[in-house]
Short mmCIF file of C-alpha atoms and ligand atoms in Angstrom, two decimals:
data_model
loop_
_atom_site.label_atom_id
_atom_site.label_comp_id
_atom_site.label_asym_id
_atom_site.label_seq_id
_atom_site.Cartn_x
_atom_site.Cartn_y
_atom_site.Cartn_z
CA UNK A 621 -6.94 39.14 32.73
CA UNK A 622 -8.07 35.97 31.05
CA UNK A 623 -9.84 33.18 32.50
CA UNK A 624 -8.88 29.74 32.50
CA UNK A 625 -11.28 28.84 29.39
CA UNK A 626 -9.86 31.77 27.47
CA UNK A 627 -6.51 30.72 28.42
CA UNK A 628 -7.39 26.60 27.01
CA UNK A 629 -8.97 28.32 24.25
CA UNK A 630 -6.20 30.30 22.83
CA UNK A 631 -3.86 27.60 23.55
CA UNK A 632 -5.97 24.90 21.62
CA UNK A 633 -6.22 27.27 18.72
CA UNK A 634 -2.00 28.08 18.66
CA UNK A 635 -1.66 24.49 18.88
CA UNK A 636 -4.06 23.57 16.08
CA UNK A 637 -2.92 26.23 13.14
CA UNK A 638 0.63 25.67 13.78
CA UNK A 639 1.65 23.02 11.53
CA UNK A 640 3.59 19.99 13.29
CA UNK A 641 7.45 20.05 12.57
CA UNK A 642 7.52 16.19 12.53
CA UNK A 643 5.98 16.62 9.52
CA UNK A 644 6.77 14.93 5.52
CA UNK A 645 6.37 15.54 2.18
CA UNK A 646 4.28 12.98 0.97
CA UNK A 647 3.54 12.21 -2.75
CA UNK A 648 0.44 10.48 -4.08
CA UNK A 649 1.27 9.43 -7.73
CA UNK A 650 -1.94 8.27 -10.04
CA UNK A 651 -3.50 10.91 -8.03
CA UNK A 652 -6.54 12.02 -10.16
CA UNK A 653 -7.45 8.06 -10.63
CA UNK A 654 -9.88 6.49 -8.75
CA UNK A 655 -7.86 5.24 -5.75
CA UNK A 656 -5.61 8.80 -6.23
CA UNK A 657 -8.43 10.99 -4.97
CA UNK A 658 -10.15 9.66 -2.02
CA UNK A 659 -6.57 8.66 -0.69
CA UNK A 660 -5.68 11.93 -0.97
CA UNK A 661 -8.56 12.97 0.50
CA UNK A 662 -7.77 10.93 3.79
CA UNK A 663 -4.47 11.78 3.71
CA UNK A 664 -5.39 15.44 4.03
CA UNK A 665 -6.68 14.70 7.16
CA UNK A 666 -3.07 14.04 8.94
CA UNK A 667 -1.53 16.12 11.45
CA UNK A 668 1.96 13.94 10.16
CA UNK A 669 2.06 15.53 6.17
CA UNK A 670 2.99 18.96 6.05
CA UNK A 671 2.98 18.91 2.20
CA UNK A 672 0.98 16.81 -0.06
CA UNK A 673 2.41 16.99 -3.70
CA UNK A 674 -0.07 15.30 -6.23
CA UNK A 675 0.66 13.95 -9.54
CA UNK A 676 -0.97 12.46 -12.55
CA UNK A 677 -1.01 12.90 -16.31
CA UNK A 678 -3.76 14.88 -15.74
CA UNK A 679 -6.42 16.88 -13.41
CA UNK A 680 -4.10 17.52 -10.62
CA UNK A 681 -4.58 21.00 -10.52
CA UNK A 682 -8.24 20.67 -10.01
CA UNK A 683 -7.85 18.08 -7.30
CA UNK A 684 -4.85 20.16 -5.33
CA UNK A 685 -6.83 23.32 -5.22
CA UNK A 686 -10.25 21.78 -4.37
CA UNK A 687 -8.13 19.54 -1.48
CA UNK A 688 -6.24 23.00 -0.84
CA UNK A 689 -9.38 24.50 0.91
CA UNK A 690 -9.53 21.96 3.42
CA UNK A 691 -8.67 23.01 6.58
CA UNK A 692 -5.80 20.93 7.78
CA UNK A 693 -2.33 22.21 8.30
CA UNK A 694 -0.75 20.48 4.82
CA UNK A 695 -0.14 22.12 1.88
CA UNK A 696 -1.31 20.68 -1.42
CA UNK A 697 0.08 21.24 -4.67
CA UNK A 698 -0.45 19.24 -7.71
CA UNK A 699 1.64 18.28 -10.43
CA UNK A 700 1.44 17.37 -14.00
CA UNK A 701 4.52 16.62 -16.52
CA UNK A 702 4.44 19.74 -18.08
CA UNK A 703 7.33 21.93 -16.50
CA UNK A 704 9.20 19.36 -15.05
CA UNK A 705 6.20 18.84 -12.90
CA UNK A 706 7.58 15.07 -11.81
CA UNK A 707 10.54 16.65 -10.26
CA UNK A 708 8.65 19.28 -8.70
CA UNK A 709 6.17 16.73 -7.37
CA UNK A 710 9.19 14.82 -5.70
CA UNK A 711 11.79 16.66 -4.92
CA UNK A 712 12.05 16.79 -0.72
CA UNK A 713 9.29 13.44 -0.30
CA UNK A 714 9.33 11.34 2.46
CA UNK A 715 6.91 8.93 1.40
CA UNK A 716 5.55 8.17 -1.96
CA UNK A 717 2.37 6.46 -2.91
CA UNK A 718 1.90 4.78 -6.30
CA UNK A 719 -1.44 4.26 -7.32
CA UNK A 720 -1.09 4.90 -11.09
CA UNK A 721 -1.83 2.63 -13.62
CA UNK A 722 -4.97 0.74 -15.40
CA UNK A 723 -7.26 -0.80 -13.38
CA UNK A 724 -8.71 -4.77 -14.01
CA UNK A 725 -11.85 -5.05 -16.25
CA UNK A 726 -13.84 -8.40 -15.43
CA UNK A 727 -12.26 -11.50 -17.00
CA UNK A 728 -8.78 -10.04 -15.91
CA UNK A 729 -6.14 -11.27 -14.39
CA UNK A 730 -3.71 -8.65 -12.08
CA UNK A 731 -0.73 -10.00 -14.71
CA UNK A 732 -2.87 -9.19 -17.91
CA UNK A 733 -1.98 -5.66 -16.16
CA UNK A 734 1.48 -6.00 -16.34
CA UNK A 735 2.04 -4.86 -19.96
CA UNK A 736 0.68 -1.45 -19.37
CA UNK A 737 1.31 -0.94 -15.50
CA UNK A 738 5.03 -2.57 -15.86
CA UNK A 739 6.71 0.51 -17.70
CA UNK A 740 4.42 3.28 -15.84
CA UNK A 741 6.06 1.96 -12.54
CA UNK A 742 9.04 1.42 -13.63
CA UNK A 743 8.94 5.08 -15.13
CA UNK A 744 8.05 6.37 -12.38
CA UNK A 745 10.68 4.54 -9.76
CA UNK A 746 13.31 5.95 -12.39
CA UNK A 747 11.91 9.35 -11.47
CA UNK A 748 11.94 8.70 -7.57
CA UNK A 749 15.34 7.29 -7.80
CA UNK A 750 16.93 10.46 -8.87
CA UNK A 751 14.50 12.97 -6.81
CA UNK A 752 13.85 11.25 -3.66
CA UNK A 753 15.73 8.33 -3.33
CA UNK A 754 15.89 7.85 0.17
CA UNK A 755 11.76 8.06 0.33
CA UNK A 756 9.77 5.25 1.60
CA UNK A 757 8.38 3.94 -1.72
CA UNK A 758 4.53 2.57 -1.42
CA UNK A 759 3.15 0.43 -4.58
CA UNK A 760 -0.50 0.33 -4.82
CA UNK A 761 -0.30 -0.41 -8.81
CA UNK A 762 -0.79 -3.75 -9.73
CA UNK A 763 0.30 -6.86 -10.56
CA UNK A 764 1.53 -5.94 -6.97
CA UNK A 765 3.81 -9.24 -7.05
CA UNK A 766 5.98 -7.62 -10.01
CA UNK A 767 5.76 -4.23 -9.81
CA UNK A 768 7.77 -3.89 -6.37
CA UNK A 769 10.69 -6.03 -7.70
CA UNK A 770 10.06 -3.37 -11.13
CA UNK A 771 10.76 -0.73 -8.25
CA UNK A 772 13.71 -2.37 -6.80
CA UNK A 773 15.43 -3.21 -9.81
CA UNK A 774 14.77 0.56 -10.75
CA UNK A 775 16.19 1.22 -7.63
CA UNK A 776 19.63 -1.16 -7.57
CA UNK A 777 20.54 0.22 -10.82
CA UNK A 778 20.70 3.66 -9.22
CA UNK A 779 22.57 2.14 -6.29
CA UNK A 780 20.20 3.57 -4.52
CA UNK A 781 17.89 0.63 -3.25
CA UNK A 782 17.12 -0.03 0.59
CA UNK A 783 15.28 -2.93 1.23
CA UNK A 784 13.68 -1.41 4.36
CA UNK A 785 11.93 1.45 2.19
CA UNK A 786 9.93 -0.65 -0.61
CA UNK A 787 6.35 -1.59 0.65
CA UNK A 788 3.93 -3.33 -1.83
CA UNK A 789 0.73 -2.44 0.03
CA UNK A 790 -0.95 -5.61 0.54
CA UNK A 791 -3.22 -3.67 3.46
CA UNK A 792 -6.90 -4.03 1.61
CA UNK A 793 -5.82 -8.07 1.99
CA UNK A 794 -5.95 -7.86 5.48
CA UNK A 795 -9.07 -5.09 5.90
CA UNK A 796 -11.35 -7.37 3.85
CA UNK A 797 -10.43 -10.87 5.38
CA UNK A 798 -11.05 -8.88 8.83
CA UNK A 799 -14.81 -7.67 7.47
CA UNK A 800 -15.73 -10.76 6.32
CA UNK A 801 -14.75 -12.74 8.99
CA UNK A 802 -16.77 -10.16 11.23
CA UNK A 803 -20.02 -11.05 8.85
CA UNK A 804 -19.53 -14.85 9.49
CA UNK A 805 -18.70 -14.89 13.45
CA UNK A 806 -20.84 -12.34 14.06
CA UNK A 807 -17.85 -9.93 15.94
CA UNK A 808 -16.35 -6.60 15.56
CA UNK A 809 -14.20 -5.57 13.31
CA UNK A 810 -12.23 -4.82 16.03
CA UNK A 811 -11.99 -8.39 16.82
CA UNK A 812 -11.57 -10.02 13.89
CA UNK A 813 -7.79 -9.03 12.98
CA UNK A 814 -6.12 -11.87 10.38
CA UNK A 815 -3.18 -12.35 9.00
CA UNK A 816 -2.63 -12.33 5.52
CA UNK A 817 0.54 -13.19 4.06
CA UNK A 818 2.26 -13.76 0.52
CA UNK A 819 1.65 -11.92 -2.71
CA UNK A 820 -1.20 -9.70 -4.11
CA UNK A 821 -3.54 -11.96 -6.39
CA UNK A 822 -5.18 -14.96 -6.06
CA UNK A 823 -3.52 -18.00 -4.75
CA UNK A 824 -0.97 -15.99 -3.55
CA UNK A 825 -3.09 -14.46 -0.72
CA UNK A 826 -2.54 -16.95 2.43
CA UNK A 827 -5.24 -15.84 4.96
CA UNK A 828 -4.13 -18.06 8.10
CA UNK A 829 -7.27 -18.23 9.92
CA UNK A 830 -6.10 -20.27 12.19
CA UNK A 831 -4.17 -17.30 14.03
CA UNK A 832 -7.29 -15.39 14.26
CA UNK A 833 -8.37 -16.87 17.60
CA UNK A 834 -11.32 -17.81 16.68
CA UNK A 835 -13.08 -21.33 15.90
CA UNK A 836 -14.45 -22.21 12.31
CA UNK A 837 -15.92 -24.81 10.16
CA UNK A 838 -14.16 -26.52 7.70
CA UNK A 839 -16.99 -25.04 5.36
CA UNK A 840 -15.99 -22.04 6.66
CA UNK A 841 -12.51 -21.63 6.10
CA UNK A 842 -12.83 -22.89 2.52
CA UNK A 843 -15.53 -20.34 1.77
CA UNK A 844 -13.57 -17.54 3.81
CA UNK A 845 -10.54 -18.10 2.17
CA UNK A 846 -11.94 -18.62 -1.36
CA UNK A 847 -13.52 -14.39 -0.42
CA UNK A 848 -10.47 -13.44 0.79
CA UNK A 849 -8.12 -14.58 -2.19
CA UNK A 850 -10.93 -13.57 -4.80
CA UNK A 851 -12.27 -10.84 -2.99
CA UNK A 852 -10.89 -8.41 -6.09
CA UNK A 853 -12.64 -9.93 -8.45
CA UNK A 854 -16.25 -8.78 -6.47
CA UNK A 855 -15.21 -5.64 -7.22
CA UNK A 856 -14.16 -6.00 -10.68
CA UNK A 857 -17.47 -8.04 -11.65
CA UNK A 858 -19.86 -5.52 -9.36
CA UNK A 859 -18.11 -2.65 -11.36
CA UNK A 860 -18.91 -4.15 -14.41
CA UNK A 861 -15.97 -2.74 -16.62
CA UNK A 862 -15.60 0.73 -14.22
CA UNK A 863 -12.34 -0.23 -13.05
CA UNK A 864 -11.90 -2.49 -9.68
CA UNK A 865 -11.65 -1.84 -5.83
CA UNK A 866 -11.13 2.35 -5.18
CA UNK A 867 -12.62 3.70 -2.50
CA UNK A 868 -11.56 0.44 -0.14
CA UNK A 869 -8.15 0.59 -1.11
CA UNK A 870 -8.39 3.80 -0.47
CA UNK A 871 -9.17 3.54 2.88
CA UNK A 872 -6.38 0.93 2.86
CA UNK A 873 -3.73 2.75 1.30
CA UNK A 874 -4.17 5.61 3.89
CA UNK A 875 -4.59 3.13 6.78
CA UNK A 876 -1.01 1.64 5.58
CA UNK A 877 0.59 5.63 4.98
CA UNK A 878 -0.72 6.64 8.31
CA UNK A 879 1.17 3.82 9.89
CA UNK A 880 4.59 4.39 8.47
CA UNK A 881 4.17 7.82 9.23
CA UNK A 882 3.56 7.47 12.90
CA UNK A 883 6.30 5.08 12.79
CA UNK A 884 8.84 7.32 11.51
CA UNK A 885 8.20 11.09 12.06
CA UNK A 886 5.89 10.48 14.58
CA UNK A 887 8.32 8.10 16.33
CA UNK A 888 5.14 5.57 17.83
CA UNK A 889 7.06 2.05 18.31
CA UNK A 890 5.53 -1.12 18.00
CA UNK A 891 3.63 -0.37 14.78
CA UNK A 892 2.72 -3.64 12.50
CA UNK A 893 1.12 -3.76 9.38
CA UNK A 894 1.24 -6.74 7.10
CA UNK A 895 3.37 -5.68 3.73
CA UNK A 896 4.80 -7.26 0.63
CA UNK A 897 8.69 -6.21 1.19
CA UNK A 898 12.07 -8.19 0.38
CA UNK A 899 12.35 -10.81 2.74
CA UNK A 900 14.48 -13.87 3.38
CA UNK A 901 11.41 -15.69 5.08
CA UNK A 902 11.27 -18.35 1.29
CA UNK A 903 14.55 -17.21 -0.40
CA UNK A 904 15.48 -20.62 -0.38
CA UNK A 905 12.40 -21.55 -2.48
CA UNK A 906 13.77 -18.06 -5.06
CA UNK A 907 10.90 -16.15 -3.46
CA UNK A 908 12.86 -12.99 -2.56
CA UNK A 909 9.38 -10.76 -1.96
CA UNK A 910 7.02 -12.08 0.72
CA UNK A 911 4.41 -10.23 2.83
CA UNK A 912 3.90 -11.07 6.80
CA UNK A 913 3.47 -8.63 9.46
CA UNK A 914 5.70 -6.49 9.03
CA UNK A 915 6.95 -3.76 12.37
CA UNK A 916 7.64 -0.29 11.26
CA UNK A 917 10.35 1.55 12.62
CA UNK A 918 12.02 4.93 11.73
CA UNK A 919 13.77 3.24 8.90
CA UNK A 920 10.59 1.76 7.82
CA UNK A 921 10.88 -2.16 8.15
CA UNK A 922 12.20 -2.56 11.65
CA UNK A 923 11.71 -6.27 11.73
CA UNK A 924 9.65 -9.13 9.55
CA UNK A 925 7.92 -11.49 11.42
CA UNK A 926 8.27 -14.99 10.77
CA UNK A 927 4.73 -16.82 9.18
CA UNK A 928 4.36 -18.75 12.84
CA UNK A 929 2.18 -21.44 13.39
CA UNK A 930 0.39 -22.54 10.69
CA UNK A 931 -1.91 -25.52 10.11
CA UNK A 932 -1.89 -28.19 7.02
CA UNK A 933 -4.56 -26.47 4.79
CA UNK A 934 -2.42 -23.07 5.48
CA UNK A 935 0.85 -24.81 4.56
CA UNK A 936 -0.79 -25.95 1.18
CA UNK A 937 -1.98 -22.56 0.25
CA UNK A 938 1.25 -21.51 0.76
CA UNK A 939 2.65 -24.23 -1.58
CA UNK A 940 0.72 -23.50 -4.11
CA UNK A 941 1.32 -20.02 -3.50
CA UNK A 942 5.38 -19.83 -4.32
CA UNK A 943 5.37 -20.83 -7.76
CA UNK A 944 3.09 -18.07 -8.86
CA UNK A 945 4.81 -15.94 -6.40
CA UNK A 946 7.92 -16.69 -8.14
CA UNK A 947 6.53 -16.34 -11.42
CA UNK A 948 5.62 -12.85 -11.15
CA UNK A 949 8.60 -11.69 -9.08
CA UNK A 950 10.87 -12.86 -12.16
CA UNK A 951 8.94 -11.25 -14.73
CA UNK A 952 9.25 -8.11 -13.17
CA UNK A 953 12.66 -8.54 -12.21
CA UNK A 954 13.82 -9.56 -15.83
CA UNK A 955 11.01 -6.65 -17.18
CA UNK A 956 14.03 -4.05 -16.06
CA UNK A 957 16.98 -5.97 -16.52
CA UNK A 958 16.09 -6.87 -20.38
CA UNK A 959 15.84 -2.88 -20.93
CA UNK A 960 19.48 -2.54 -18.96
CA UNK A 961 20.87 -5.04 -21.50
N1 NAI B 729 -2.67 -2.99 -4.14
C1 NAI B 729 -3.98 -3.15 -4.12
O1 NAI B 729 -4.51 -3.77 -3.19
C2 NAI B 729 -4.84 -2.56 -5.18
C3 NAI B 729 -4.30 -2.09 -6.34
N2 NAI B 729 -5.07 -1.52 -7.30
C4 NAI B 729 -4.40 -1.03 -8.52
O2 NAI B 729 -4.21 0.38 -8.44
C5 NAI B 729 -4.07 0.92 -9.76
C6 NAI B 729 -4.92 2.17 -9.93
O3 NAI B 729 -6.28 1.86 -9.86
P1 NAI B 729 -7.41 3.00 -10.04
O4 NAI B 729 -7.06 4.19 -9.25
O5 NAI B 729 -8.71 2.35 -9.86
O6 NAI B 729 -7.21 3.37 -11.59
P2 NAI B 729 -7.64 4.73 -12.34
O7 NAI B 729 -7.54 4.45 -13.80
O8 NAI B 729 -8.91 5.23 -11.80
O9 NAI B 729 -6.49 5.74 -11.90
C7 NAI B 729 -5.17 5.59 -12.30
C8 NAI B 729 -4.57 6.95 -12.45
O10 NAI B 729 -3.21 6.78 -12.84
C9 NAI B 729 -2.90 7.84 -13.74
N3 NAI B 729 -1.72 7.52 -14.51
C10 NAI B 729 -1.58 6.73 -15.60
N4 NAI B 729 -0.32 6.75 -16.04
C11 NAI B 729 0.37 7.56 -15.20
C12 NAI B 729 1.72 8.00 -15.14
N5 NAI B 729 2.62 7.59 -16.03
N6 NAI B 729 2.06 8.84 -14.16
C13 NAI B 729 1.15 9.26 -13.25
N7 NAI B 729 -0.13 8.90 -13.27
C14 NAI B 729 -0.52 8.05 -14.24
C15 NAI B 729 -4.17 8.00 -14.58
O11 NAI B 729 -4.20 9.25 -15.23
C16 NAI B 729 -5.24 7.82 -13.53
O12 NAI B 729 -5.62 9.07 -12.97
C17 NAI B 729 -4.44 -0.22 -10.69
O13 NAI B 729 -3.26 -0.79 -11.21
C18 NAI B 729 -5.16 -1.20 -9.80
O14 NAI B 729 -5.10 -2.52 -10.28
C19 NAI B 729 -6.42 -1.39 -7.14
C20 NAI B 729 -7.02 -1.83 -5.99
C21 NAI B 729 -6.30 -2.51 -4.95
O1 OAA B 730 -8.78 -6.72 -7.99
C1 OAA B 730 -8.12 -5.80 -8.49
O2 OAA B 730 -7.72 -5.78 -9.66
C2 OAA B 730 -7.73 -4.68 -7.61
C3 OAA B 730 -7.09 -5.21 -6.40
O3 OAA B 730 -5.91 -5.48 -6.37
C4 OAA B 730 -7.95 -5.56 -5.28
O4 OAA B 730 -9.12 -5.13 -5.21
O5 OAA B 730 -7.49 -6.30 -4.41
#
């Protein structure tokens, strides 16, 4: 006979080495790169991946089998382009992460990127259009602003594009304005949560304090906002020509996966996460990309919420936000259509 605590025992172990059926495939590409490997690392920890398939130009190998020995239910594998690795790396995915690409060095902007990330993206989307083109696409890479409208664009010319499945992750936007704000009031993270809406660079990061709940200076919400727009470029300076923020979008990029994956295998409702996805919110003004808070469904975007109530200083960073905003989402826009010509 066994007792009770034998009994829990055995049950807590069946429960823990069987692997969850609501489980995905989930691809990190870029995933020997600075941002590649401690994302994959937290992604290793989810109960919700049942495969992780990495891929780079090179080192997977050595990352898959070192993140192999963990012990978490997923498998790993890891990918290069040698034997139709890309394929491989795809074929089956949920969810794909795109961290590849050159990082800023200091005296960059995200644009000066463009020329090198533009066609790695855009490679790359050609590749998940024909191998998993129903995933959820994530795009880390940057200039953020162009490179999901590179992925759409990819995307439409397969006639394979959903809307609801493109995410520019705009997530280390909101995680930083929500630490510093904690530094100035004094609070918990926990209680600091801002919105951050817009694009991915500069002016085109619209922190609206004023939705936070809590009470600042006029000082203060120049300075804040001035961090929060620029907050990149500490990175990039700090680093000092070793690349820009990794180990914080990391943690980002994995808060942002974890979400849409309780959203849609796990089935959790309710989920919101702010996200740069098509979005009629300033189509009027030609900006068809926009991030808000955005509620993940089973789909993947369930519903976008509106901006809300803003105040005049908010409403001018937003002006001055849509013209860059636009900017970038026609370069990338045109960056795939010239090449269709
Ligand atoms: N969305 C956001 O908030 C943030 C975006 N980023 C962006 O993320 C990108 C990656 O940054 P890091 O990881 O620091 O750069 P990294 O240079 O450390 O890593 C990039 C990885 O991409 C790989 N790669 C290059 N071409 C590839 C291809 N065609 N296919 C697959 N992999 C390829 C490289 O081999 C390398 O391992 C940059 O564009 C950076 O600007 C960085 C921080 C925040
Ligand atoms: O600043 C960069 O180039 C990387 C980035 O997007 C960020 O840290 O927000």
């Amino acid at each position: 006979m066994f007792t009770t605590r034998q009994i829990t025992s055995i049950a807590k172990r069946a429960f823990s080495t069987s692997a969850s059926s609501n489980a995905a495939k989930v691809a990190v590409l870029g995933a020997s790169g600075g941002i590649g490997q401690p994302l994959s690392l937290l992604l290793k920890q989810s109960s919700l991946i049942s495969h992780l398939s990495l891929y780079d130009i090179v080192n997977t190998p050595g990352v898959a089998a070192d993140l192999s020995h963990i012990n978490t239910n997923s498998k790993v594998t890891g990918h290069v382009p040698q034997n139709d690795g890309l394929k491989e790396a795809l074929t089956g995915c949920d969810i794909v992460v795109i961290p590849a690409g050159v990082p800023r060095k200091p005296g960059m902007t995200r644009d000066d990127l463009f020329n090198t990330n533009a066609s790695i993206v855009r490679d790359l989307a050609e590749a998940c259009a024909q191998h998993c083109p129903k995933a959820h696409i994530l795009v880390i890479a940057n200039p953020v602003n162009s490179t999901v409208p590179i992925v759409a664009e990819v995307f439409q010319k397969h006639s394979v594009f959903d809307p609801k499945k493109l995410f520019g992750v705009t997530t280390l936007d909101v995680v930083r304005a929500s630490r510093f704000v904690s530094e100035v009031k004094k609070i918990s993270t926990n209680d600091a949560k801002i919105t951050v809406i817009g694009g991915h660079s500069g002016v085109t990061i619209v922190p609206l304090l004023s939705q936070s709940g809590h009470s600042f200076t006029e000082e203060e919400v120049k300075s804040l906002t001035h961090r929060i727009q620029f907050g990149g470029d500490e990175v990039v300076k700090a680093k000092n020509g070793a690349g820009s923020a990794t180990l914080s979008m990391a943690f980002a990029g994995a808060r942002f996966t974890n979400s849409l994956l309780e959203a849609t295998v796990g089935g959790k409702k309710g989920i919101i996460e702010p996200t740069f996805v098509k979005s009629d919110i300033f189509a009027k003004e030609g900006v068809e990309y926009f991030a808000t808070n955005v509620e993940l469904g089973p789909n993947g975007v369930e519903k976008i919420h509106p901006v809300g109530n803003i105040n005049k200083y908010e409403q001018g960073l937003i002006d001055a936000a849509i013209p860059e905003l636009k900017g970038n989402i026609v370069k990338g826009k045109s960056f795939v259509s010239e090449v269709k010509a």
